[in-house]
C-alpha cells in the first residue's frame, strides 16, 4: 500500500502539521504541492490533498495540481484547516475530483490559527489550533480510511 499526502500551507503551517501527523499515522510520503508537479500518481494506492482555506477555497496551486492530474479511479481524500473546522469550502475541489472520476474516500477538516486581516488585532482566531485533539482526529481519520478501504 503506497500513500502520498500533498499539502498547501502558507499562513502558519497549520495544514502542514495536519499532513505530517497523517503521514506519521499511516507511514505515507508527504510533499508540498510545489514539489509534487511531476509526481506519477499511478504509483500510489491512495492520495491525500490538503490545504489551508484562503478566501473560501483551496490554494490555487493545489487546485491547478488536482486539475492537471490523472486521477481516474484513484482513491483520494481531502482535508483542510480553516477558521471554523468546517468542510464546507471543500466543495469546489470535491467537484473537480468527481469530474475526474476519482474515488473520494473521505473529507476532513479542523481549526487552524488565523491572523489574517483584522483578526491580527486580537491575536487571531482559532489560536493554538491544530492542537493535540485535532491531530489525533486527523490520524484517526486516515487510519480509518486505510483500515476500511485498502
Ligand atoms: C488570505 C487568507 C484568507 C483566508 N480565508 C479564509 C476563509 O475564507 N475561510 C476560513 O475559514 N478561513 C480562512 N483563512 C484562515 C485559514 O484557512 C487558516 O488560518 C488555516 O489554518 C491556514 O492554514 P495554513 O497555516 O496551513 O496556511 C484565511 C487565511 C488567510 C491568510
JSON list of C-alpha atoms in Angstrom, two decimals, residues 10-122:
[
{"chain": "A", "resi": 10, "resn": "UNK", "atom": "CA", "xyz": [1.12, 29.25, 3.52]},
{"chain": "A", "resi": 11, "resn": "UNK", "atom": "CA", "xyz": [-0.23, 31.05, 6.60]},
{"chain": "A", "resi": 12, "resn": "UNK", "atom": "CA", "xyz": [1.06, 29.44, 9.81]},
{"chain": "A", "resi": 13, "resn": "UNK", "atom": "CA", "xyz": [1.97, 25.90, 8.74]},
{"chain": "A", "resi": 14, "resn": "UNK", "atom": "CA", "xyz": [-1.30, 24.64, 10.25]},
{"chain": "A", "resi": 15, "resn": "UNK", "atom": "CA", "xyz": [-2.13, 22.33, 7.36]},
{"chain": "A", "resi": 16, "resn": "UNK", "atom": "CA", "xyz": [1.45, 21.09, 7.21]},
{"chain": "A", "resi": 17, "resn": "UNK", "atom": "CA", "xyz": [1.12, 19.96, 10.85]},
{"chain": "A", "resi": 18, "resn": "UNK", "atom": "CA", "xyz": [-2.01, 18.00, 9.94]},
{"chain": "A", "resi": 19, "resn": "UNK", "atom": "CA", "xyz": [-0.33, 16.50, 6.86]},
{"chain": "A", "resi": 20, "resn": "UNK", "atom": "CA", "xyz": [2.69, 15.39, 8.89]},
{"chain": "A", "resi": 21, "resn": "UNK", "atom": "CA", "xyz": [0.51, 13.85, 11.61]},
{"chain": "A", "resi": 22, "resn": "UNK", "atom": "CA", "xyz": [-1.46, 11.94, 8.96]},
{"chain": "A", "resi": 23, "resn": "UNK", "atom": "CA", "xyz": [1.70, 10.73, 7.23]},
{"chain": "A", "resi": 24, "resn": "UNK", "atom": "CA", "xyz": [3.14, 9.53, 10.53]},
{"chain": "A", "resi": 25, "resn": "UNK", "atom": "CA", "xyz": [-0.07, 7.63, 11.33]},
{"chain": "A", "resi": 26, "resn": "UNK", "atom": "CA", "xyz": [-0.14, 5.63, 8.09]},
{"chain": "A", "resi": 27, "resn": "UNK", "atom": "CA", "xyz": [3.51, 5.81, 7.01]},
{"chain": "A", "resi": 28, "resn": "UNK", "atom": "CA", "xyz": [2.76, 7.91, 3.91]},
{"chain": "A", "resi": 29, "resn": "UNK", "atom": "CA", "xyz": [5.02, 10.11, 1.82]},
{"chain": "A", "resi": 30, "resn": "UNK", "atom": "CA", "xyz": [4.32, 13.80, 2.29]},
{"chain": "A", "resi": 31, "resn": "UNK", "atom": "CA", "xyz": [5.08, 16.67, -0.09]},
{"chain": "A", "resi": 32, "resn": "UNK", "atom": "CA", "xyz": [4.29, 20.34, -0.53]},
{"chain": "A", "resi": 33, "resn": "UNK", "atom": "CA", "xyz": [2.25, 20.96, -3.68]},
{"chain": "A", "resi": 34, "resn": "UNK", "atom": "CA", "xyz": [5.16, 22.78, -5.42]},
{"chain": "A", "resi": 35, "resn": "UNK", "atom": "CA", "xyz": [7.29, 19.63, -5.06]},
{"chain": "A", "resi": 36, "resn": "UNK", "atom": "CA", "xyz": [4.56, 17.42, -6.47]},
{"chain": "A", "resi": 37, "resn": "UNK", "atom": "CA", "xyz": [4.23, 18.76, -10.00]},
{"chain": "A", "resi": 38, "resn": "UNK", "atom": "CA", "xyz": [5.95, 15.83, -11.67]},
{"chain": "A", "resi": 39, "resn": "UNK", "atom": "CA", "xyz": [4.56, 13.11, -9.41]},
{"chain": "A", "resi": 40, "resn": "UNK", "atom": "CA", "xyz": [3.33, 9.99, -11.18]},
{"chain": "A", "resi": 41, "resn": "UNK", "atom": "CA", "xyz": [0.08, 9.39, -9.31]},
{"chain": "A", "resi": 42, "resn": "UNK", "atom": "CA", "xyz": [-0.34, 5.97, -10.90]},
{"chain": "A", "resi": 43, "resn": "UNK", "atom": "CA", "xyz": [2.33, 4.68, -8.46]},
{"chain": "A", "resi": 44, "resn": "UNK", "atom": "CA", "xyz": [0.08, 5.35, -5.44]},
{"chain": "A", "resi": 45, "resn": "UNK", "atom": "CA", "xyz": [-2.88, 3.44, -3.99]},
{"chain": "A", "resi": 46, "resn": "UNK", "atom": "CA", "xyz": [-4.14, 6.44, -2.03]},
{"chain": "A", "resi": 47, "resn": "UNK", "atom": "CA", "xyz": [-3.59, 10.20, -2.42]},
{"chain": "A", "resi": 48, "resn": "UNK", "atom": "CA", "xyz": [-4.46, 12.92, 0.11]},
{"chain": "A", "resi": 49, "resn": "UNK", "atom": "CA", "xyz": [-4.87, 16.57, -0.90]},
{"chain": "A", "resi": 50, "resn": "UNK", "atom": "CA", "xyz": [-4.89, 19.19, 1.88]},
{"chain": "A", "resi": 51, "resn": "UNK", "atom": "CA", "xyz": [-4.83, 22.97, 2.03]},
{"chain": "A", "resi": 52, "resn": "UNK", "atom": "CA", "xyz": [-5.49, 25.91, 4.28]},
{"chain": "A", "resi": 53, "resn": "UNK", "atom": "CA", "xyz": [-8.67, 27.67, 3.20]},
{"chain": "A", "resi": 54, "resn": "UNK", "atom": "CA", "xyz": [-7.90, 31.03, 1.60]},
{"chain": "A", "resi": 55, "resn": "UNK", "atom": "CA", "xyz": [-10.86, 33.17, 0.50]},
{"chain": "A", "resi": 56, "resn": "UNK", "atom": "CA", "xyz": [-13.33, 30.27, 0.66]},
{"chain": "A", "resi": 57, "resn": "UNK", "atom": "CA", "xyz": [-11.24, 27.71, -1.20]},
{"chain": "A", "resi": 58, "resn": "UNK", "atom": "CA", "xyz": [-8.09, 25.62, -1.50]},
{"chain": "A", "resi": 59, "resn": "UNK", "atom": "CA", "xyz": [-4.84, 27.26, -2.56]},
{"chain": "A", "resi": 60, "resn": "UNK", "atom": "CA", "xyz": [-4.82, 27.90, -6.32]},
{"chain": "A", "resi": 61, "resn": "UNK", "atom": "CA", "xyz": [-1.60, 25.91, -6.88]},
{"chain": "A", "resi": 62, "resn": "UNK", "atom": "CA", "xyz": [-3.24, 22.89, -5.25]},
{"chain": "A", "resi": 63, "resn": "UNK", "atom": "CA", "xyz": [-6.37, 23.32, -7.36]},
{"chain": "A", "resi": 64, "resn": "UNK", "atom": "CA", "xyz": [-4.20, 23.51, -10.51]},
{"chain": "A", "resi": 65, "resn": "UNK", "atom": "CA", "xyz": [-2.28, 20.39, -9.47]},
{"chain": "A", "resi": 66, "resn": "UNK", "atom": "CA", "xyz": [-5.51, 18.44, -8.99]},
{"chain": "A", "resi": 67, "resn": "UNK", "atom": "CA", "xyz": [-6.96, 19.73, -12.25]},
{"chain": "A", "resi": 68, "resn": "UNK", "atom": "CA", "xyz": [-3.89, 18.59, -14.17]},
{"chain": "A", "resi": 69, "resn": "UNK", "atom": "CA", "xyz": [-3.56, 15.16, -12.56]},
{"chain": "A", "resi": 70, "resn": "UNK", "atom": "CA", "xyz": [-4.83, 11.90, -13.98]},
{"chain": "A", "resi": 71, "resn": "UNK", "atom": "CA", "xyz": [-6.93, 10.60, -11.08]},
{"chain": "A", "resi": 72, "resn": "UNK", "atom": "CA", "xyz": [-9.38, 8.29, -12.84]},
{"chain": "A", "resi": 73, "resn": "UNK", "atom": "CA", "xyz": [-10.39, 5.51, -10.39]},
{"chain": "A", "resi": 74, "resn": "UNK", "atom": "CA", "xyz": [-7.77, 6.76, -7.88]},
{"chain": "A", "resi": 75, "resn": "UNK", "atom": "CA", "xyz": [-8.60, 6.55, -4.18]},
{"chain": "A", "resi": 76, "resn": "UNK", "atom": "CA", "xyz": [-8.29, 10.04, -2.72]},
{"chain": "A", "resi": 77, "resn": "UNK", "atom": "CA", "xyz": [-9.12, 12.04, 0.39]},
{"chain": "A", "resi": 78, "resn": "UNK", "atom": "CA", "xyz": [-9.32, 15.75, 1.05]},
{"chain": "A", "resi": 79, "resn": "UNK", "atom": "CA", "xyz": [-8.52, 17.82, 4.14]},
{"chain": "A", "resi": 80, "resn": "UNK", "atom": "CA", "xyz": [-8.16, 21.42, 5.26]},
{"chain": "A", "resi": 81, "resn": "UNK", "atom": "CA", "xyz": [-7.57, 23.72, 8.18]},
{"chain": "A", "resi": 82, "resn": "UNK", "atom": "CA", "xyz": [-9.60, 26.92, 8.46]},
{"chain": "A", "resi": 83, "resn": "UNK", "atom": "CA", "xyz": [-11.28, 29.28, 10.93]},
{"chain": "A", "resi": 84, "resn": "UNK", "atom": "CA", "xyz": [-14.12, 27.00, 11.96]},
{"chain": "A", "resi": 85, "resn": "UNK", "atom": "CA", "xyz": [-13.00, 23.43, 11.18]},
{"chain": "A", "resi": 86, "resn": "UNK", "atom": "CA", "xyz": [-15.77, 23.10, 8.59]},
{"chain": "A", "resi": 87, "resn": "UNK", "atom": "CA", "xyz": [-15.53, 21.13, 5.33]},
{"chain": "A", "resi": 88, "resn": "UNK", "atom": "CA", "xyz": [-17.95, 23.49, 3.57]},
{"chain": "A", "resi": 89, "resn": "UNK", "atom": "CA", "xyz": [-15.24, 25.10, 1.42]},
{"chain": "A", "resi": 90, "resn": "UNK", "atom": "CA", "xyz": [-14.09, 21.72, 0.06]},
{"chain": "A", "resi": 91, "resn": "UNK", "atom": "CA", "xyz": [-16.94, 21.65, -2.44]},
{"chain": "A", "resi": 92, "resn": "UNK", "atom": "CA", "xyz": [-15.06, 23.08, -5.44]},
{"chain": "A", "resi": 93, "resn": "UNK", "atom": "CA", "xyz": [-12.21, 20.58, -5.03]},
{"chain": "A", "resi": 94, "resn": "UNK", "atom": "CA", "xyz": [-14.62, 17.70, -4.45]},
{"chain": "A", "resi": 95, "resn": "UNK", "atom": "CA", "xyz": [-16.45, 18.68, -7.64]},
{"chain": "A", "resi": 96, "resn": "UNK", "atom": "CA", "xyz": [-13.18, 18.61, -9.61]},
{"chain": "A", "resi": 97, "resn": "UNK", "atom": "CA", "xyz": [-12.26, 15.21, -8.14]},
{"chain": "A", "resi": 98, "resn": "UNK", "atom": "CA", "xyz": [-15.68, 13.85, -9.02]},
{"chain": "A", "resi": 99, "resn": "UNK", "atom": "CA", "xyz": [-15.40, 15.19, -12.55]},
{"chain": "A", "resi": 100, "resn": "UNK", "atom": "CA", "xyz": [-12.12, 13.31, -12.89]},
{"chain": "A", "resi": 101, "resn": "UNK", "atom": "CA", "xyz": [-13.73, 10.04, -11.70]},
{"chain": "A", "resi": 102, "resn": "UNK", "atom": "CA", "xyz": [-11.57, 9.82, -8.59]},
{"chain": "A", "resi": 103, "resn": "UNK", "atom": "CA", "xyz": [-12.91, 7.72, -5.70]},
{"chain": "A", "resi": 104, "resn": "UNK", "atom": "CA", "xyz": [-13.32, 10.08, -2.77]},
{"chain": "A", "resi": 105, "resn": "UNK", "atom": "CA", "xyz": [-12.90, 8.13, 0.46]},
{"chain": "A", "resi": 106, "resn": "UNK", "atom": "CA", "xyz": [-13.12, 10.95, 2.98]},
{"chain": "A", "resi": 107, "resn": "UNK", "atom": "CA", "xyz": [-13.18, 14.57, 3.82]},
{"chain": "A", "resi": 108, "resn": "UNK", "atom": "CA", "xyz": [-11.55, 16.01, 6.99]},
{"chain": "A", "resi": 109, "resn": "UNK", "atom": "CA", "xyz": [-11.16, 19.45, 8.45]},
{"chain": "A", "resi": 110, "resn": "UNK", "atom": "CA", "xyz": [-10.03, 21.04, 11.70]},
{"chain": "A", "resi": 111, "resn": "UNK", "atom": "CA", "xyz": [-9.49, 24.54, 13.01]},
{"chain": "A", "resi": 112, "resn": "UNK", "atom": "CA", "xyz": [-6.26, 26.40, 12.18]},
{"chain": "A", "resi": 113, "resn": "UNK", "atom": "CA", "xyz": [-4.91, 29.58, 13.77]},
{"chain": "A", "resi": 114, "resn": "UNK", "atom": "CA", "xyz": [-5.82, 32.58, 11.62]},
{"chain": "A", "resi": 115, "resn": "UNK", "atom": "CA", "xyz": [-4.29, 36.05, 11.98]},
{"chain": "A", "resi": 116, "resn": "UNK", "atom": "CA", "xyz": [-5.34, 37.33, 8.57]},
{"chain": "A", "resi": 117, "resn": "UNK", "atom": "CA", "xyz": [-6.51, 40.96, 8.31]},
{"chain": "A", "resi": 118, "resn": "UNK", "atom": "CA", "xyz": [-8.33, 42.36, 11.35]},
{"chain": "A", "resi": 119, "resn": "UNK", "atom": "CA", "xyz": [-8.01, 39.05, 13.23]},
{"chain": "A", "resi": 120, "resn": "UNK", "atom": "CA", "xyz": [-4.37, 40.02, 13.80]},
{"chain": "A", "resi": 121, "resn": "UNK", "atom": "CA", "xyz": [-5.50, 42.82, 16.13]},
{"chain": "A", "resi": 122, "resn": "UNK", "atom": "CA", "xyz": [-6.99, 40.31, 18.55]}
]
